[in-house]
Amino acid sequence: MTSSPPATPVVEGWFTDGAEPALIAARCTACGDLVFPPTAAAACRNPRCAGEEHEAVALSRRGRVWSCTDAQYQPPAPYVAPQTEGEPWRPFALAAVELPEGLVVLGQVADGFGVGDLRVDSEVELVVEVLHVDESGPRTTYRWKPVAS
Amino acid sequence: MSGVSGRSGVVVAGVGMHPWGKWGRSFVEYGVHAARRALADAGVAWADVDLVVGGETVRNGYAGYVAGSTFAQALGWNGARVATSYAACATGAQAIDTARARILAGLSDVALVVGADTTPKGFLKPNAGERWDDPDWLRFRVLGMTNPMYFALYARRRMDLYGATSEDFAAVKVKNARHGLANDNARYRKEVSVEDVLASAVVSDPLHLLDICATSDGAAAVVLVSDACAARLGLADPVRVAAVSTVTPTYPQAVIDMPLLATDSTAAVAAGERTFKESIGAAAYEEAGIGPEDVDVAEVYDLSTALELDWMEDLGLCARGEAESLLRAGETTIGGRIPVNPSGGLACFGEAVPAQAIAQVCELAWQLRGQATGRQVEGARVGVTANQGLFGHGSSVVLVR
């Protein structure tokens, strides 16, 4: 990203950037339960755990598709469309991805890929791309990219 | 069903609806219409109702937030106790459960439960404002994730796991469209062909526009009474509420659920025996003392065509992965082994959120009384509804006669 102003994550603290980006989960220090998106809540989600402290941990960068779909119509606000005004709507794909840690995370599919590139159980890897540009500059998000088999 | 009827203690004395449509009028008008129908059906005077429970609507201002008292005032203050419930799509079941609980506790005798809505056009979307801690806001902002996209995830999974086809999904619409033809309260009363569905625009792959239910205006109401009151009204062999399931999920909830961005993890605790949706019906069956094999008719929440197939399995009406076989064999059509959505379902109604779970109960009441003209499931004595409200609201009602 060479443009100015610099790119910033659409939500702070959900994923790391760089060559090997990863999702950040909150892990209960008592029972090991993992929560994504990471929560500021004090109580552990495990009903049999009294833990009140969480630490940030990186999740596996690769997972398997639980299912996938796409948006062939532009979603309503607060969605912010990536295209400039007057440009036609370009559908994007979305995948629910099962990570080895035992949770399924929804994410858009990387630019240039559609549902035809995915099926249940195919492998994907986390990447970080620009979601849209707003008044503060480009806003980045995590996405799932098919792994060439 | 021997052994079931007679012990519930709560009788469905009357049911009524305002036809679904896109009428553009006040939800209060619809609600009052449905309430009066239900009261007349029960032979109960409004002045004798001692509890009003309203299903909240979140799209109609303050009057919608306090729907119970809004309806009570519109019908003319009669001093009744009041409650208002909100549980998203499961609102109606929760309202019914509230009324049932007070009747069973001996605190109320005659309860009126009303749900009504006026809905905007297009995708349902979150309320205005920036809410970075609200999953329902974040899913749109960060993912562009609409309701139909969740439905499409489940549909795609059926295709890849069980070999479901777009034609199967379309066949659900064809069946429900036919079921709803004679239903005066349905919004869409027109035959639809598989070709019509497949020719409609793809909204979210693999779902076409005609696979997805619309949003509608409408209202439904039920009058629930105690056994003693039913006897006073002279109701012989009435329809009874045998169970109301309003269960929440059990951690870890391992199936992705609207409007969340991720499931619970199974890192600390392994996933349980039942998914959340399976637990909704299981709790209802257990409470009613029946099993899925006892069910004669089901009204399930077909927000999409494919979701109807999921619900059939979640309710145990068939084994996992076998819903398409039943559908193809005509077993879920009226006249088949286990008719599903004889009302026409959401395919013919469109969704009026706080009214919908009550409408399911209205349909089952008509079915069990043998009054579902033009869509009667012959000899039906046990019916089940299924539905789920976002943010973890189960909804299943068992009616018996």
XYZ file of C-alpha atoms in Angstrom:
550
model
C 0.000 0.000 0.000
C 1.909 3.053 -1.198
C -0.952 5.544 -1.347
C -1.451 8.143 1.339
C -3.191 8.277 3.739
C -2.044 4.838 4.924
C -4.331 1.829 4.998
C -5.919 0.983 8.337
C -7.904 -2.083 9.411
C -11.682 -1.741 9.201
C -11.762 -2.974 12.810
C -8.748 -2.659 15.125
C -7.484 -5.858 16.738
C -9.233 -8.498 14.633
C -6.267 -9.511 12.464
C -2.554 -8.936 11.966
C -1.062 -7.624 8.732
C 2.242 -8.391 7.022
C 3.489 -11.339 4.982
C 1.631 -13.908 7.068
C -1.530 -12.254 8.397
C -3.666 -14.062 10.951
C -6.955 -13.611 12.803
C -6.695 -12.656 16.456
C -8.894 -14.496 18.946
C -9.405 -13.912 22.655
C -8.346 -17.012 24.604
C -9.616 -17.654 28.101
C -6.565 -18.098 30.316
C -8.483 -20.576 32.486
C -10.096 -23.035 30.034
C -8.616 -22.182 26.647
C -11.926 -21.201 25.012
C -11.353 -19.095 21.899
C -13.569 -16.212 20.820
C -13.550 -14.450 17.461
C -14.102 -11.559 16.980
C -12.055 -10.976 20.151
C -14.319 -9.714 22.897
C -13.735 -7.236 25.676
C -16.265 -9.091 27.848
C -14.844 -10.213 31.176
C -16.674 -13.511 31.485
C -15.667 -16.655 29.613
C -18.317 -17.977 27.187
C -17.860 -21.486 28.540
C -20.735 -21.784 31.050
C -18.688 -24.097 33.283
C -15.666 -21.806 33.405
C -15.256 -18.989 35.909
C -12.364 -17.466 33.947
C -12.350 -13.688 33.589
C -9.108 -13.063 31.736
C -8.415 -13.360 28.040
C -5.213 -13.156 26.057
C -4.856 -12.380 22.362
C -3.721 -15.333 20.260
C -3.280 -15.783 16.516
C -5.499 -18.398 14.853
C -4.389 -20.799 12.105
C -4.022 -19.096 8.749
C -5.520 -22.020 6.853
C -8.887 -23.662 7.168
C -11.515 -25.605 5.250
C -14.660 -24.243 3.651
C -17.790 -25.060 5.692
C -19.865 -23.371 3.014
C -19.822 -20.403 0.663
C -22.061 -18.000 -1.252
C -21.963 -14.583 -2.874
C -23.732 -11.213 -2.974
C -25.113 -10.657 -6.442
C -26.927 -7.523 -5.276
C -25.337 -4.697 -3.320
C -26.020 -5.123 0.414
C -27.678 -2.202 2.232
C -25.905 0.251 4.562
C -23.937 0.118 6.784
C -22.175 -1.832 4.025
C -19.867 0.500 2.104
C -19.456 -0.440 -1.550
C -15.869 -0.624 -2.857
C -16.657 0.713 -6.301
C -16.749 4.391 -7.131
C -20.065 6.016 -7.899
C -21.519 5.132 -11.276
C -19.457 1.963 -11.536
C -21.591 -1.202 -11.797
C -21.933 -3.572 -8.830
C -19.328 -6.320 -8.781
C -20.525 -9.373 -6.807
C -18.223 -10.674 -4.097
C -18.052 -14.174 -2.650
C -18.124 -15.084 1.009
C -17.011 -18.231 2.816
C -17.633 -19.778 6.219
C -14.321 -21.380 7.078
C -13.671 -24.041 9.698
C -10.329 -23.540 11.444
C -8.325 -26.307 13.136
C -9.028 -24.600 16.489
C -12.674 -25.661 16.127
C -14.510 -22.523 15.109
C -16.107 -21.377 11.876
C -15.341 -17.807 10.782
C -17.197 -15.877 8.076
C -15.146 -13.807 5.699
C -15.272 -12.368 2.234
C -13.375 -14.289 -0.434
C -10.236 -12.689 -1.899
C -10.548 -10.408 -4.919
C -10.720 -12.289 -8.192
C -12.241 -15.480 -6.740
C -15.869 -16.622 -6.719
C -18.033 -19.507 -5.537
C -16.894 -21.489 -8.559
C -13.411 -21.637 -7.009
C -14.696 -23.172 -3.768
C -16.645 -26.120 -2.459
C -17.369 -27.577 0.956
C -14.100 -28.832 2.480
C -11.761 -27.058 0.024
C -8.749 -25.324 1.615
C -8.373 -21.557 1.959
C -5.781 -19.224 3.440
C -6.114 -15.855 5.143
C -5.062 -12.720 3.261
C -5.524 -9.013 3.988
C -6.994 -6.777 1.280
C -8.659 -3.398 0.947
C -12.387 -3.585 1.805
C -13.282 -0.047 0.767
C -11.952 3.488 0.927
C -13.519 6.015 3.262
C -12.663 9.512 4.534
C -9.747 8.108 6.561
C -8.263 6.278 3.569
C -8.198 2.625 2.526
C -9.728 0.273 5.121
C -8.372 -3.265 5.094
C -10.032 -6.515 6.069
C -9.219 -10.227 6.266
C -10.326 -12.442 3.413
C -10.197 -16.108 2.449
C -8.164 -17.050 -0.594
C -8.458 -20.472 -2.252
C -5.289 -22.554 -1.925
C -4.286 -23.990 -5.293
C -4.541 -27.774 -5.029
C -52.722 -39.025 20.075
C -53.720 -40.778 23.237
C -51.784 -39.813 26.321
C -51.006 -36.316 25.119
C -54.239 -34.379 24.957
C -55.941 -33.478 28.165
C -52.940 -32.812 30.301
C -51.624 -29.575 28.862
C -53.853 -27.240 30.849
C -53.834 -24.614 28.105
C -56.434 -24.587 25.356
C -56.358 -22.718 22.041
C -59.851 -21.239 22.179
C -59.591 -19.021 19.143
C -57.307 -17.970 16.304
C -57.402 -15.143 13.781
C -55.285 -13.330 11.260
C -55.117 -10.223 9.121
C -54.204 -11.239 5.562
C -50.517 -10.880 4.700
C -49.612 -8.355 2.020
C -47.860 -5.077 1.463
C -50.704 -2.910 2.616
C -48.657 0.007 3.928
C -50.979 0.664 6.873
C -50.363 0.713 10.624
C -49.418 -2.528 12.352
C -51.971 -1.597 15.034
C -54.795 -1.830 12.515
C -53.656 -5.307 11.449
C -53.236 -6.435 15.037
C -56.687 -5.273 16.087
C -58.212 -7.014 13.073
C -56.508 -10.308 13.939
C -57.367 -9.945 17.643
C -61.056 -9.397 16.918
C -61.079 -12.428 14.627
C -59.469 -14.584 17.316
C -61.863 -13.336 20.019
C -64.886 -13.998 17.797
C -63.528 -17.442 16.941
C -63.212 -18.187 20.667
C -66.566 -16.699 21.573
C -64.804 -14.552 24.151
C -65.642 -10.913 24.809
C -62.675 -8.531 24.865
C -63.853 -7.259 28.230
C -63.276 -10.749 29.679
C -59.639 -11.016 28.568
C -57.373 -10.737 31.621
C -53.967 -10.855 29.896
C -52.705 -9.301 26.668
C -49.318 -10.294 25.290
C -47.987 -8.392 22.300
C -45.206 -9.371 19.941
C -42.887 -6.413 19.671
C -42.096 -4.875 16.297
C -38.838 -2.936 16.110
C -39.693 -1.059 12.926
C -42.672 0.983 14.050
C -41.449 3.326 16.769
C -42.382 3.339 20.433
C -45.866 1.911 19.844
C -44.126 -1.149 18.450
C -41.788 -1.517 21.433
C -44.789 -1.679 23.752
C -47.001 -3.659 21.372
C -48.973 -5.358 24.144
C -50.286 -2.117 25.575
C -50.652 -0.603 22.115
C -53.096 -3.362 21.169
C -54.810 -3.161 24.567
C -55.400 0.562 24.167
C -56.578 0.172 20.573
C -59.100 -2.471 21.657
C -60.174 -0.206 24.530
C -58.473 -0.336 27.954
C -60.049 -3.164 29.913
C -57.638 -3.340 32.839
C -55.984 -6.581 31.680
C -52.444 -7.473 32.677
C -49.987 -6.819 29.878
C -46.657 -8.108 28.546
C -44.629 -7.538 25.398
C -42.135 -10.047 24.016
C -39.297 -9.730 21.576
C -37.246 -12.630 20.262
C -36.754 -11.671 16.598
C -38.475 -14.290 14.392
C -39.273 -16.304 17.545
C -41.211 -13.410 19.084
C -44.597 -15.082 18.669
C -43.550 -18.278 20.421
C -42.172 -16.308 23.332
C -45.402 -14.304 23.565
C -47.411 -17.539 23.551
C -45.095 -19.002 26.188
C -45.607 -15.983 28.429
C -49.377 -16.339 28.187
C -49.185 -20.092 28.737
C -46.989 -19.714 31.815
C -49.398 -17.297 33.513
C -52.357 -19.560 32.722
C -50.545 -22.644 34.051
C -49.577 -20.708 37.160
C -53.230 -19.862 37.727
C -52.502 -16.137 37.381
C -54.516 -15.659 34.199
C -57.575 -17.299 32.746
C -58.089 -15.785 29.303
C -55.090 -14.509 27.352
C -54.968 -12.723 24.019
C -51.651 -12.998 22.146
C -51.157 -10.676 19.178
C -48.291 -10.065 16.741
C -48.390 -7.607 13.846
C -45.922 -5.856 11.593
C -45.535 -3.317 8.842
C -42.296 -3.972 6.985
C -40.135 -1.929 4.653
C -39.266 -3.069 1.127
C -36.063 -4.974 0.313
C -33.410 -6.586 2.534
C -34.061 -6.331 6.253
C -31.254 -4.143 7.556
C -30.023 -2.969 10.941
C -31.166 0.266 12.546
C -29.252 3.457 11.690
C -26.143 4.657 13.489
C -22.568 3.367 13.954
C -22.478 0.412 16.349
C -19.080 -1.269 16.269
C -20.031 -3.598 19.143
C -23.262 -4.880 17.546
C -22.801 -8.090 15.493
C -25.919 -7.251 13.480
C -24.273 -3.983 12.381
C -20.776 -5.410 11.962
C -21.885 -8.228 9.659
C -23.130 -5.649 7.151
C -20.217 -3.230 7.570
C -17.343 -5.719 7.552
C -18.792 -8.561 5.460
C -21.770 -7.176 3.517
C -23.569 -10.207 4.958
C -27.333 -10.054 4.279
C -29.903 -12.523 5.627
C -30.190 -14.387 2.282
C -26.419 -14.967 2.356
C -26.780 -16.953 5.584
C -29.626 -18.951 4.004
C -27.412 -19.531 0.955
C -24.582 -20.946 3.106
C -26.927 -23.614 4.456
C -28.305 -24.308 0.963
C -24.844 -24.725 -0.571
C -23.908 -27.123 2.199
C -26.927 -29.310 1.395
C -25.807 -29.446 -2.221
C -22.213 -30.388 -1.476
C -23.027 -32.823 1.361
C -26.312 -34.425 0.318
C -26.520 -33.839 -3.424
C -29.405 -31.382 -3.264
C -30.029 -29.527 -6.522
C -31.471 -26.149 -7.462
C -34.424 -28.109 -8.848
C -35.021 -29.611 -5.377
C -35.060 -26.163 -3.808
C -37.426 -24.959 -6.527
C -39.685 -27.964 -5.862
C -40.182 -26.728 -2.288
C -41.455 -23.419 -3.681
C -43.699 -25.204 -6.178
C -45.216 -27.317 -3.394
C -45.747 -24.423 -0.997
C -47.197 -22.213 -3.737
C -49.734 -24.951 -4.452
C -50.530 -25.388 -0.752
C -51.216 -21.679 -0.340
C -53.504 -21.317 -3.363
C -56.684 -21.603 -1.290
C -55.420 -19.771 1.784
C -57.245 -16.446 2.105
C -54.601 -15.087 4.451
C -51.668 -15.761 2.108
C -50.109 -12.888 0.187
C -49.028 -14.903 -2.861
C -51.682 -17.242 -4.258
C -50.331 -18.291 -7.609
C -48.888 -21.504 -9.028
C -45.128 -21.368 -9.525
C -43.150 -23.786 -11.694
C -39.618 -25.082 -11.219
C -38.739 -23.144 -14.363
C -40.108 -19.919 -12.839
C -37.838 -20.324 -9.831
C -34.769 -21.164 -11.885
C -35.455 -18.244 -14.235
C -35.613 -15.760 -11.373
C -32.447 -13.808 -10.574
C -29.796 -15.393 -8.387
C -29.627 -13.309 -5.206
C -26.928 -15.253 -3.390
C -25.633 -18.400 -5.031
C -27.276 -20.963 -5.071
C -30.528 -19.216 -4.093
C -32.793 -17.513 -6.608
C -35.160 -14.679 -5.805
C -38.103 -17.114 -5.686
C -36.222 -19.355 -3.225
C -36.217 -16.534 -0.675
C -39.230 -15.283 1.245
C -40.384 -11.684 1.012
C -41.075 -9.351 3.923
C -44.759 -8.639 4.487
C -47.319 -6.787 6.526
C -49.650 -9.008 8.491
C -51.005 -9.990 11.882
C -51.947 -13.108 13.783
C -53.623 -13.638 17.139
C -54.566 -16.512 19.414
C -56.803 -16.693 22.455
C -55.408 -19.110 25.042
C -57.540 -20.156 27.991
C -57.348 -22.388 31.055
C -59.115 -25.752 31.209
C -61.707 -24.224 33.515
C -62.406 -21.421 31.086
C -62.576 -23.874 28.165
C -65.221 -25.815 30.067
C -67.186 -22.605 30.720
C -67.002 -21.802 27.003
C -68.311 -25.279 26.255
C -65.336 -26.185 24.080
C -65.557 -29.910 23.395
C -62.418 -31.684 22.144
C -60.456 -28.440 21.792
C -56.973 -27.929 20.394
C -54.412 -27.858 23.202
C -50.937 -26.451 23.603
C -48.849 -29.515 24.464
C -45.457 -27.778 24.384
C -43.727 -24.484 23.744
C -39.968 -24.619 23.278
C -38.093 -21.338 23.625
C -34.666 -22.868 24.271
C -31.382 -21.049 23.753
C -28.263 -22.723 22.312
C -25.970 -24.875 24.402
C -22.276 -23.931 24.382
C -20.384 -24.502 22.204
C -22.742 -23.533 19.404
C -20.786 -24.971 16.507
C -23.070 -24.053 13.580
C -22.801 -20.540 12.158
C -25.891 -18.561 13.008
C -27.334 -15.271 11.812
C -26.181 -12.539 12.600
C -22.876 -13.777 14.051
C -19.490 -13.588 12.336
C -18.195 -16.819 13.840
C -19.295 -19.842 15.825
C -18.231 -20.675 19.355
C -15.013 -22.666 19.370
C -14.752 -26.297 20.368
C -11.241 -25.656 21.760
C -12.274 -26.036 25.400
C -15.422 -28.188 25.141
C -16.418 -30.595 22.342
C -19.605 -29.914 20.389
C -22.710 -31.494 21.887
C -24.859 -34.253 20.504
C -27.450 -31.890 19.065
C -27.146 -28.691 17.052
C -29.126 -25.713 18.304
C -31.847 -26.232 15.708
C -32.125 -29.916 16.625
C -32.453 -28.993 20.295
C -35.422 -26.679 19.598
C -37.690 -29.473 18.382
C -36.276 -32.022 20.824
C -37.257 -29.826 23.766
C -40.773 -29.450 22.360
C -41.198 -33.184 21.819
C -39.914 -33.955 25.298
C -42.314 -31.486 26.888
C -45.245 -32.870 24.877
C -44.272 -36.466 25.604
C -44.239 -37.346 21.913
C -41.689 -38.088 19.225
C -41.372 -36.938 15.610
C -43.106 -40.162 14.503
C -46.314 -38.885 16.162
C -46.437 -35.691 14.101
C -49.166 -35.420 11.429
C -48.401 -31.942 10.100
C -45.590 -29.384 10.423
C -45.315 -25.649 9.856
C -41.638 -24.762 9.552
C -39.823 -21.519 8.858
C -39.023 -21.558 5.141
C -37.125 -18.269 5.020
C -35.597 -20.024 2.044
C -36.740 -23.136 0.213
C -33.606 -24.999 1.303
C -34.209 -24.115 4.961
C -37.478 -26.065 4.878
C -35.406 -29.161 4.082
C -33.044 -28.390 6.979
C -35.965 -28.009 9.390
C -37.477 -31.366 8.378
C -34.262 -33.026 9.509
C -33.793 -30.789 12.548
C -37.298 -31.810 13.684
C -36.496 -35.474 13.132
C -39.213 -35.879 10.477
C -36.556 -37.720 8.460
C -32.899 -38.650 8.822
C -30.106 -36.183 8.023
C -29.660 -35.852 4.283
C -33.006 -37.466 3.414
C -35.272 -34.428 3.112
C -34.851 -34.251 -0.650
C -35.975 -37.885 -1.046
C -39.145 -37.176 0.928
C -39.796 -34.032 -1.073
C -39.258 -35.775 -4.417
C -41.602 -38.608 -3.372
C -44.344 -36.088 -2.571
C -44.373 -37.077 1.106
C -44.287 -33.458 2.294
C -47.203 -32.457 0.074
C -50.744 -32.460 1.479
C -51.838 -36.091 1.117
C -48.282 -37.359 1.720
C -46.859 -38.991 4.835
C -45.867 -35.768 6.602
C -47.216 -32.605 4.963
C -44.962 -29.592 5.587
C -46.265 -26.032 5.403
C -49.849 -26.714 4.321
C -50.510 -22.987 4.862
C -48.167 -22.248 1.975
C -45.456 -21.218 4.427
C -43.349 -18.118 4.165
C -43.165 -18.808 0.439
C -46.808 -17.684 0.192
C -46.900 -15.306 3.141
C -43.597 -13.501 3.270
C -42.310 -12.742 6.726
C -44.058 -10.432 9.192
C -41.597 -11.022 12.022
C -43.609 -10.662 15.267
C -46.692 -12.299 13.743
C -45.102 -15.256 12.014
C -44.713 -17.779 14.832
C -48.285 -16.999 15.914
C -49.470 -17.513 12.329
C -47.891 -20.979 12.382
C -49.988 -21.781 15.456
C -53.145 -20.411 13.801
C -52.596 -22.719 10.841
C -52.068 -25.774 13.025
C -55.218 -24.937 15.014
C -57.247 -24.829 11.806
C -55.626 -28.059 10.613
C -56.327 -29.945 13.846
C -59.930 -28.712 13.888
C -60.412 -29.808 10.282
C -61.158 -26.240 9.180
C -58.268 -25.665 6.752
C -60.505 -25.378 3.736
C -58.761 -26.243 0.482
C -55.551 -27.316 2.219
C -56.715 -29.751 4.896
C -54.373 -32.470 6.110
C -56.947 -35.214 6.692
C -57.192 -36.527 10.225
C -54.388 -34.379 11.635
C -54.293 -34.592 15.445
C -50.711 -33.566 16.261
C -48.890 -30.601 14.750
C -45.506 -29.020 15.337
C -44.092 -25.615 14.415
C -40.424 -24.718 14.121
C -38.697 -21.411 13.863
C -35.629 -19.634 15.137
C -35.014 -16.016 16.019
C -31.597 -14.499 15.527
C -29.358 -14.113 18.581
C -30.251 -17.600 19.854
C -34.042 -17.797 20.130
C -35.612 -21.208 19.709
C -39.286 -21.494 18.790
C -41.318 -24.665 18.513
C -44.926 -25.250 19.511
C -46.727 -28.595 19.659
C -50.511 -28.556 19.346
C -52.646 -31.641 19.867
C -56.291 -32.511 19.701
